[in-house]
Structure formats: structure tokens, C-alpha cells
GROMACS .gro file of C-alpha atoms in nm:
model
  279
    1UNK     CA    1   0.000   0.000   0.000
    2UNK     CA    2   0.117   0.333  -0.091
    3UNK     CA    3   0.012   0.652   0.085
    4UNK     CA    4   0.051   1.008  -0.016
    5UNK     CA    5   0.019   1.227   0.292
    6UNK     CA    6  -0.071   1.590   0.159
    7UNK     CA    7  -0.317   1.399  -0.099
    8UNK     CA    8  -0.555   1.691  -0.190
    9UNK     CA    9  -0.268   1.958  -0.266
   10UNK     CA   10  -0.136   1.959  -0.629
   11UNK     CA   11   0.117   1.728  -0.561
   12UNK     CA   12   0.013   1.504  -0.390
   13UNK     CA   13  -0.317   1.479  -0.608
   14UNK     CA   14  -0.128   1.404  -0.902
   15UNK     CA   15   0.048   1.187  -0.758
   16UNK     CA   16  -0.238   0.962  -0.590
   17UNK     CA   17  -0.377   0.975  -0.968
   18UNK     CA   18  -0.070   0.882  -1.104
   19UNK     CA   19  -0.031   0.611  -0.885
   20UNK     CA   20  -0.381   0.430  -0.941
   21UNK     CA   21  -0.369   0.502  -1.337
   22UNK     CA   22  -0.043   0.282  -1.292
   23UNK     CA   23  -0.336   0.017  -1.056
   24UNK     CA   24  -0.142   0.020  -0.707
   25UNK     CA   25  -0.315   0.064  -0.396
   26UNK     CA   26  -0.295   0.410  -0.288
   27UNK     CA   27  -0.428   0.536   0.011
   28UNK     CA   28  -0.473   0.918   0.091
   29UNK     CA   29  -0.433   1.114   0.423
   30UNK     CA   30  -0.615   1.446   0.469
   31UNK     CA   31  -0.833   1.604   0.720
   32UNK     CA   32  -1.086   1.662   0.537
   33UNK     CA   33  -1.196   1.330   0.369
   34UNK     CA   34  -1.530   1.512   0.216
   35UNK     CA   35  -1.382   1.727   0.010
   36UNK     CA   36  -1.117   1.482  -0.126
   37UNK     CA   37  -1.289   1.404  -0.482
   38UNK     CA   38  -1.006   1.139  -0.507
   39UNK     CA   39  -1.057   0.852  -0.850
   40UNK     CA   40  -1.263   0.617  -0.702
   41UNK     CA   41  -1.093   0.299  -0.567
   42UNK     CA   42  -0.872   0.546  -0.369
   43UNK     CA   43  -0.859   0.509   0.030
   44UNK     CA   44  -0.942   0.790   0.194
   45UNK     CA   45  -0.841   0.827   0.507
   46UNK     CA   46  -0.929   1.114   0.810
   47UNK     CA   47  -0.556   1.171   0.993
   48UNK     CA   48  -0.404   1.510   1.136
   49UNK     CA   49  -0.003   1.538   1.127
   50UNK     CA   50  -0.091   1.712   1.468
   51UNK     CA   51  -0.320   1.476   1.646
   52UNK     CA   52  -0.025   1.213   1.632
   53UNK     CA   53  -0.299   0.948   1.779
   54UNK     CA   54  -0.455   0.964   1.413
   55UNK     CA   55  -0.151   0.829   1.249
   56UNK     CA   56  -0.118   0.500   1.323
   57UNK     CA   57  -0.421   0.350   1.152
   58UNK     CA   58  -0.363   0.560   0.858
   59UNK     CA   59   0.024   0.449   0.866
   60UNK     CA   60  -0.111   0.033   0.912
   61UNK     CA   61   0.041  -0.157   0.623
   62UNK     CA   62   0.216   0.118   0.482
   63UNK     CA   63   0.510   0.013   0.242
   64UNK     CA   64   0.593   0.321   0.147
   65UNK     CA   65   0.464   0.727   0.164
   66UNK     CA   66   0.506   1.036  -0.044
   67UNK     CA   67   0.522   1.339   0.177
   68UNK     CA   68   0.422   1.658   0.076
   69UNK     CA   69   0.406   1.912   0.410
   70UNK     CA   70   0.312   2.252   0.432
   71UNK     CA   71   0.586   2.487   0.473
   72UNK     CA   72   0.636   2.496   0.872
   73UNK     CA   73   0.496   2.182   0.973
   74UNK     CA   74   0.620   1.991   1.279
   75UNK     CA   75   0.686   1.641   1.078
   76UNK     CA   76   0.866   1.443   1.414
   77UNK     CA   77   0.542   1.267   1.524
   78UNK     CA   78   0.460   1.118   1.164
   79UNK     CA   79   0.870   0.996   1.104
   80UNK     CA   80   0.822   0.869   1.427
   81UNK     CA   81   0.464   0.665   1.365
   82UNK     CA   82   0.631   0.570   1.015
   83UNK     CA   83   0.914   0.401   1.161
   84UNK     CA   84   0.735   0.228   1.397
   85UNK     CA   85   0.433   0.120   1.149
   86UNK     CA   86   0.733  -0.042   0.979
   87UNK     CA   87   0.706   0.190   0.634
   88UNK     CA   88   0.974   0.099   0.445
   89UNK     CA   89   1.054   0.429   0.229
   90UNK     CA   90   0.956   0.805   0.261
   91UNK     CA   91   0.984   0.997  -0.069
   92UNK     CA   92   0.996   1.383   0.073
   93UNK     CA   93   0.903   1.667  -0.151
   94UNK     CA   94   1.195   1.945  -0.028
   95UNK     CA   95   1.290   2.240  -0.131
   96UNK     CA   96   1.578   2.327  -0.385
   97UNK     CA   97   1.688   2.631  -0.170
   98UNK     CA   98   1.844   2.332   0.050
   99UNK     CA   99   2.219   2.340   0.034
  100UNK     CA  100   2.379   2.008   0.096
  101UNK     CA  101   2.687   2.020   0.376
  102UNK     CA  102   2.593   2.369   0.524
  103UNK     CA  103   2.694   2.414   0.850
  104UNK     CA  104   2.425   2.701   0.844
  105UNK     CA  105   2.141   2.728   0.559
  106UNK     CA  106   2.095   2.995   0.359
  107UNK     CA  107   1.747   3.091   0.474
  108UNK     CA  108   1.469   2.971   0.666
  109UNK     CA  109   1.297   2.788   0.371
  110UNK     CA  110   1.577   2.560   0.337
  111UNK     CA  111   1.676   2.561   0.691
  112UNK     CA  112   1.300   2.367   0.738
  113UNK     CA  113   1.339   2.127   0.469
  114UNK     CA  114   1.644   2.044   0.566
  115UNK     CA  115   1.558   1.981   0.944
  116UNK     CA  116   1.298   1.764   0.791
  117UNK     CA  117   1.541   1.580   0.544
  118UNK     CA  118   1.776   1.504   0.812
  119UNK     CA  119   1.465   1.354   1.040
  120UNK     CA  120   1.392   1.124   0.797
  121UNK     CA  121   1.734   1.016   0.730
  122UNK     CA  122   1.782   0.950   1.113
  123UNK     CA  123   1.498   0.717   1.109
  124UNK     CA  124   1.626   0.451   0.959
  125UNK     CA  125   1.377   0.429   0.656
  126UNK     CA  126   1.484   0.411   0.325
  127UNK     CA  127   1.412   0.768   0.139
  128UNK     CA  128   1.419   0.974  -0.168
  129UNK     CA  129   1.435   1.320  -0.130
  130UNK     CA  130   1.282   1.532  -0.434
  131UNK     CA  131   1.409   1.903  -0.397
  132UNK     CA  132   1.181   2.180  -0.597
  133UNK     CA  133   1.258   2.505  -0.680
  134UNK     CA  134   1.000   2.666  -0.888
  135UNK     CA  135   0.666   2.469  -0.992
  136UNK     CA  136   0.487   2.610  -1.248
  137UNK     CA  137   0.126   2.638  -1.067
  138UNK     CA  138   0.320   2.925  -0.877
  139UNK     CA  139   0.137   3.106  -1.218
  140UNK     CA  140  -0.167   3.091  -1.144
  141UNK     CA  141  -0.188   3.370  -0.863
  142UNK     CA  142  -0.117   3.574  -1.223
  143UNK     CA  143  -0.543   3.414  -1.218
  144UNK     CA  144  -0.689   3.681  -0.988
  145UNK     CA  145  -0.558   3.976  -1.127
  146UNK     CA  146  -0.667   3.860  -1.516
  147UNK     CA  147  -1.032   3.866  -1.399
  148UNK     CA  148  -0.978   4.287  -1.370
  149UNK     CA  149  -0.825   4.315  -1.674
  150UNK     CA  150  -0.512   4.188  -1.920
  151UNK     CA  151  -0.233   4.312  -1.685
  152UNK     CA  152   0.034   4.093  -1.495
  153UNK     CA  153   0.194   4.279  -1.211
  154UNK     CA  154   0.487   4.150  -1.053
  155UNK     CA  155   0.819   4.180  -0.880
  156UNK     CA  156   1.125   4.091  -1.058
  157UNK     CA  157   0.974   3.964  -1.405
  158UNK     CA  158   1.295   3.915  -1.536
  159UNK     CA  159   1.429   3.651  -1.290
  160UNK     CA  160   1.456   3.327  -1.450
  161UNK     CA  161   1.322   2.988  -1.337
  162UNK     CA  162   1.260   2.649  -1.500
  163UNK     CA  163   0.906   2.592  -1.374
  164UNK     CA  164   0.786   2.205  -1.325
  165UNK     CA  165   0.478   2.112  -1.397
  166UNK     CA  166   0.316   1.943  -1.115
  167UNK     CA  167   0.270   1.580  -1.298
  168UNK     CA  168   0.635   1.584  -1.384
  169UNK     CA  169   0.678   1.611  -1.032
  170UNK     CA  170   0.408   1.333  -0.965
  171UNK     CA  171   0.590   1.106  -1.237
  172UNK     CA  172   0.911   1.125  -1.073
  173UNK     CA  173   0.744   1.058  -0.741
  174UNK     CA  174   0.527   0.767  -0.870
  175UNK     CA  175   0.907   0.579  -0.977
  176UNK     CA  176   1.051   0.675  -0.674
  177UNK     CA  177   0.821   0.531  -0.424
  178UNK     CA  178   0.776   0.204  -0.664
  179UNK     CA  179   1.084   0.141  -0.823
  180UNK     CA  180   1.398   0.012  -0.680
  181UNK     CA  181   1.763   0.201  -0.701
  182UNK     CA  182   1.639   0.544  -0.584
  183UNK     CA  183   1.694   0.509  -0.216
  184UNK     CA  184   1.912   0.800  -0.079
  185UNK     CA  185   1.877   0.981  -0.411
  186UNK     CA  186   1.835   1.368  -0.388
  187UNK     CA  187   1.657   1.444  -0.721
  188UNK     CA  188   1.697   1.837  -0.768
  189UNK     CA  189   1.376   1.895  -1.007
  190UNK     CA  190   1.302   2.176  -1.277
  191UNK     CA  191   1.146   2.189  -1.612
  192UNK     CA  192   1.285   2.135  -1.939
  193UNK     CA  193   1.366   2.485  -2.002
  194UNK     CA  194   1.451   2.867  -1.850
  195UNK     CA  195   1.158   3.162  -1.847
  196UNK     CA  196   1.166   3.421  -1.707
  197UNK     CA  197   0.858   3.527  -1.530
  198UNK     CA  198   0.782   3.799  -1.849
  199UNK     CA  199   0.834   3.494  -2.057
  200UNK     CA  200   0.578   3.295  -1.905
  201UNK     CA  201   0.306   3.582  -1.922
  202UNK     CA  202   0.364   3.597  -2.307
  203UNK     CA  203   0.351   3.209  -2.350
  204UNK     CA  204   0.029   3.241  -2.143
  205UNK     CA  205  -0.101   3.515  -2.359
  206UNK     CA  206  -0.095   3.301  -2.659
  207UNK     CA  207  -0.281   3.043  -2.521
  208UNK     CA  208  -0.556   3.256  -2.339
  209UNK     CA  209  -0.596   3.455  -2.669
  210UNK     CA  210  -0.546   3.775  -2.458
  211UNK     CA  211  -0.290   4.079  -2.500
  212UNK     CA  212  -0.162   4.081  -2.176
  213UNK     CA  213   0.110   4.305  -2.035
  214UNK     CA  214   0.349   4.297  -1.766
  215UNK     CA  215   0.413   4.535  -1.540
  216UNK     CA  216   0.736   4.528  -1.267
  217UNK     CA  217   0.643   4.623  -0.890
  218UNK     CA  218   0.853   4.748  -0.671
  219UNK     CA  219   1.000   4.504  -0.457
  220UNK     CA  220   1.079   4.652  -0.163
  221UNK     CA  221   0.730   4.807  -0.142
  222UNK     CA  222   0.562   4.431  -0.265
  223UNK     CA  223   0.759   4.262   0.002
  224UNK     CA  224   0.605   4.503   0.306
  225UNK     CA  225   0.281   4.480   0.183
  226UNK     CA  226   0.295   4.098   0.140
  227UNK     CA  227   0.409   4.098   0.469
  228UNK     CA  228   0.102   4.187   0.671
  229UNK     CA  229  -0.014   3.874   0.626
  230UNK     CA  230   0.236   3.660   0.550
  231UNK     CA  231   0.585   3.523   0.776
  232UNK     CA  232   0.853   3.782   0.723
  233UNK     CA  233   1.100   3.542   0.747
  234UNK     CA  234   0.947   3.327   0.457
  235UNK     CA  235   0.910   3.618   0.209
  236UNK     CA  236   1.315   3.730   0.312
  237UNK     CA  237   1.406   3.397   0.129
  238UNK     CA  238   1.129   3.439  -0.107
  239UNK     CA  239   1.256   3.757  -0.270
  240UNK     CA  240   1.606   3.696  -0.242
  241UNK     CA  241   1.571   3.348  -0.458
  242UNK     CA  242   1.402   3.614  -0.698
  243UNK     CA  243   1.663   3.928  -0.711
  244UNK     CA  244   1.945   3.628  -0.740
  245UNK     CA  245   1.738   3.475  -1.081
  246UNK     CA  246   1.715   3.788  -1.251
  247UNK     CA  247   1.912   3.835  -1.573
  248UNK     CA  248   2.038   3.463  -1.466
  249UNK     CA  249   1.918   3.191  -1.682
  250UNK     CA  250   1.788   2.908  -1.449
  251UNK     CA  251   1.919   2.565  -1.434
  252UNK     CA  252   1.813   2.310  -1.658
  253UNK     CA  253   1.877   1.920  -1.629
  254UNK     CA  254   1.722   1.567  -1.684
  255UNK     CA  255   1.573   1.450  -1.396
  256UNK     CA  256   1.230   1.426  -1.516
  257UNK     CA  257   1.346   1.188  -1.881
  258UNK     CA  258   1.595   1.021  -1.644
  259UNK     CA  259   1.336   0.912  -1.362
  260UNK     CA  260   0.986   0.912  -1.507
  261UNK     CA  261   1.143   0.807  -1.859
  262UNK     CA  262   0.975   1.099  -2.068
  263UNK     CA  263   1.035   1.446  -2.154
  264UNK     CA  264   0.933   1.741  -1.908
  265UNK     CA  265   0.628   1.936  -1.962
  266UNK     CA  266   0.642   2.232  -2.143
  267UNK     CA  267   0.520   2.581  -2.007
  268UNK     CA  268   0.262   2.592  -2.290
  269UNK     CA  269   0.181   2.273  -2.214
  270UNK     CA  270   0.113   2.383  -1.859
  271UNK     CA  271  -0.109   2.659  -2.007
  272UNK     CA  272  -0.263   2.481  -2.187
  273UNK     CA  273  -0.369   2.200  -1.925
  274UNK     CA  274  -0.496   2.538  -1.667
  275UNK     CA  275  -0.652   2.752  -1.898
  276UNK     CA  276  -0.958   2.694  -1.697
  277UNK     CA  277  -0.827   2.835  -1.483
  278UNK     CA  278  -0.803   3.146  -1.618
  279UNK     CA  279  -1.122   3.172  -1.730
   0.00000   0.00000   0.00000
């Protein structure tokens, strides 16, 4: 039995879909097992990462998970119920930002994934860890300001990343969780090529059949008015991922043909799969 903890977020939906189109069992923690609208044949099951007492049902007969936690999450009690459920391999989705060997990271994004990496390394389980940078449904917060009109407005449109799209991500997952020869792998993930953010609205533009413009915000003043309601902290690191990409094509590599044994997804491609969602 495989069970994606995180199962209604992007990730860890497509990866629950991925993994019963392939006809494994799959099971699926969330809290809120009514609003799942998992494929049927999926097992749904009710468990809080907090309540640690919900865990070990959901964890019973568990070969191996595919973690996806929100940023800040306490993860000791469920490596702990893991280990002791006897799962035999955690695939992690981490963050990129993680720097291998630091005696100190370099902000507190990676400084949480990598607290989290090195729990599940301690536990004795066999794991995968699947470090992302820049996925490519980061876009669609460009959704809510198209419904007022045909302008993108952003900070730093010219930094560069090589956005995933999210069933790349799933693909990879699927083959590291069932497959053999990927234990204590770190798979850094992008997509098959570098855009910057201005790129992106353009490709977007052709497939939504709108003229759409981009517009650059002040950073400084975008970062202090995010920051009412969002960590500090978190939107330090954010930004200053950002100001590094600019006029600084991103990485590239083959992690997606080399693990999932097909080509990454296009940006279009992702356009073209959420234009719905732009609608």
C-alpha cells in the first residue's frame, strides 16, 4: 500500500492519480476526507499530522509514503509513527533552496526542509528526497488579477526559473516510491527549459488569446505589503531566490526523462492544461 500524505494539494493529487492510473493501492491522508474528490478505488483516510494518535491506523500496512508538508509543519510525530508502522521508504518533496553540507542554511525555507530531510534520514527508513525550486502552478496567482483586466503585475519579471509542472513532479514521485535504485537519491527537479517570469506571461497570452502586459512592482514596497499577512522570514528567502534569478538563466537538467522516462512538460503545455483556470 502506498500513501501520499498531503493527498488533496497539487502534488500530492497528481500523484495519488498517477499512482492508481499505474493500478497500485494508494491510500490518501487528509483532514478533510469530504472534500477529497479522489478517483474512485482510492482510500481515503481522516488523519491530522498534529493529532499524532490519528496516524497509526492511517500508517497500518504502509510500504511506502510520499510526503508533501506545508511549509512549517512539525513532521517528528509522523517519522516517528512511520518508523514504527514499519514503512519501508519516505519519498519527501523538499525544497531546492536546500544546500547540501551547510553548517548554516541559507534561509529559513531551506533551513525547514532540511531539518525535515535530516529527520527522515535519522529514522532509519529508506528515502528519496525530491528538492523543488520553482513549480509552475506558482502562475496561477497571475489568475486573480486577469479577472480585472489583461495586466500581470509582478516583482522581478525578469528573474529566470525552470518551472515544473506538477505531474512531472508526480511522475518522478510515482518511480521513486515504486521502483527500486532510488533510495538515498536527492533528485533536484526543474522543467525542461529557463523563463523568465515575463516569458511565461507571453507564453500564457498566446494560449488565453489575450494581450496581456506585464508590469514590474517594486519590490521593496511588494515585500512590506505581502508581509502583513504573510511570515517575514518566509518572504526574506522568497525575494532573495528572486533578485538572485534575474538576468540569470535558471538551471536546466534531466531529472524528469531520467526518472519518469519521458520528456518534461512544457510551459505551454502547462497553459494549456490550466486555462480553466483562467477563465
Amino acid at each position: 500500500m502506498y500513501l501520499v500524505i498531503g493527498a488533496t494539494a497539487h502534488f500530492g493529487r497528481q500523484t495519488v492519480e498517477a499512482l492508481h492510473a499505474e493500478g497500485h493501492g494508494v491510500r490518501a491522508l487528509t483532514r478533510t476526507p469530504e472534500k477529497a474528490a479522489l478517483p474512485e478505488g482510492v482510500e481515503v483516510v481522516q488523519a491530522d499530522l498534529t493529532v499524532p494518535r490519528t496516524l497509526p491506523a492511517a500508517l497500518d500496512g504502509v510500504t511506502a509514503a510520499f510526503l508533501v508538508l506545508q511549509y512549517g509543519m512539525d513532521a517528528t510525530a509522523l517519522i516517528e509513527a512511520a518508523a514504527k508502522a514499519g514503512v519501508r521508504r519516505i519519498v519527501f518533496l523538499s525544497s531546492g533552496a536546500v544546500v547540501d553540507g551547510a553548517d548554516e542554511q541559507p534561509d529559513v525555507i531551506a533551513a525547514y526542509h532540511a531539518g525535515v530531510e535530516r529527520l527522515i534520514a535519522e529514522s532509519g527508513m529508506e528515502h528519496t528526497f525530491l528538492r523543488l525550486l520553482f513549480p509552475a502552478i506558482n502562475s496561477l496567482t497571475f489568475g486573480m488579477q486577469l479577472q480585472g483586466g489583461d495586466v500581470v503585475r509582478a516583482p522581478y519579471t525578469r528573474a529566470s526559473f525552470s518551472a515544473i509542472h506538477e505531474r512531472d513532479v508526480a511522475d518522478v514521485a510515482v518511480r521513486a516510491l515504486v521502483d527500486e535504485g532510488h533510495a538515498g537519491e536527492v533528485y533536484d527537479l526543474t522543467g525542461p527549459e529557463a523563463l523568465t517570469q515575463a516569458d511565461q506571461v507571453a507564453i500564457l497570452a498566446e494560449t488565453l488569446g489575450r494581450p496581456l502586459v506585464v508590469e514590474d512592482l517594486d519590490p521593496e514596497a511588494t515585500r512590506k505589503q505581502m508581509a502583513r499577512f504573510m511570515d517575514g522570514a518566509f518572504l526574506d528567502a522568497l525575494f532573495a531566490m528572486m533578485a538572485k534569478a534575474v538576468d540569470r538563466p535558471a538551471e536546466v537538467n534531466d531529472v524528469v526523462r531520467r526518472i519518469a522516462g519521458h520528456p518534461g512538460r512544457t510551459y505551454r503545455q502547462w497553459t494549456l492544461d490550466h486555462a480553466p483556470d483562467f477563465s
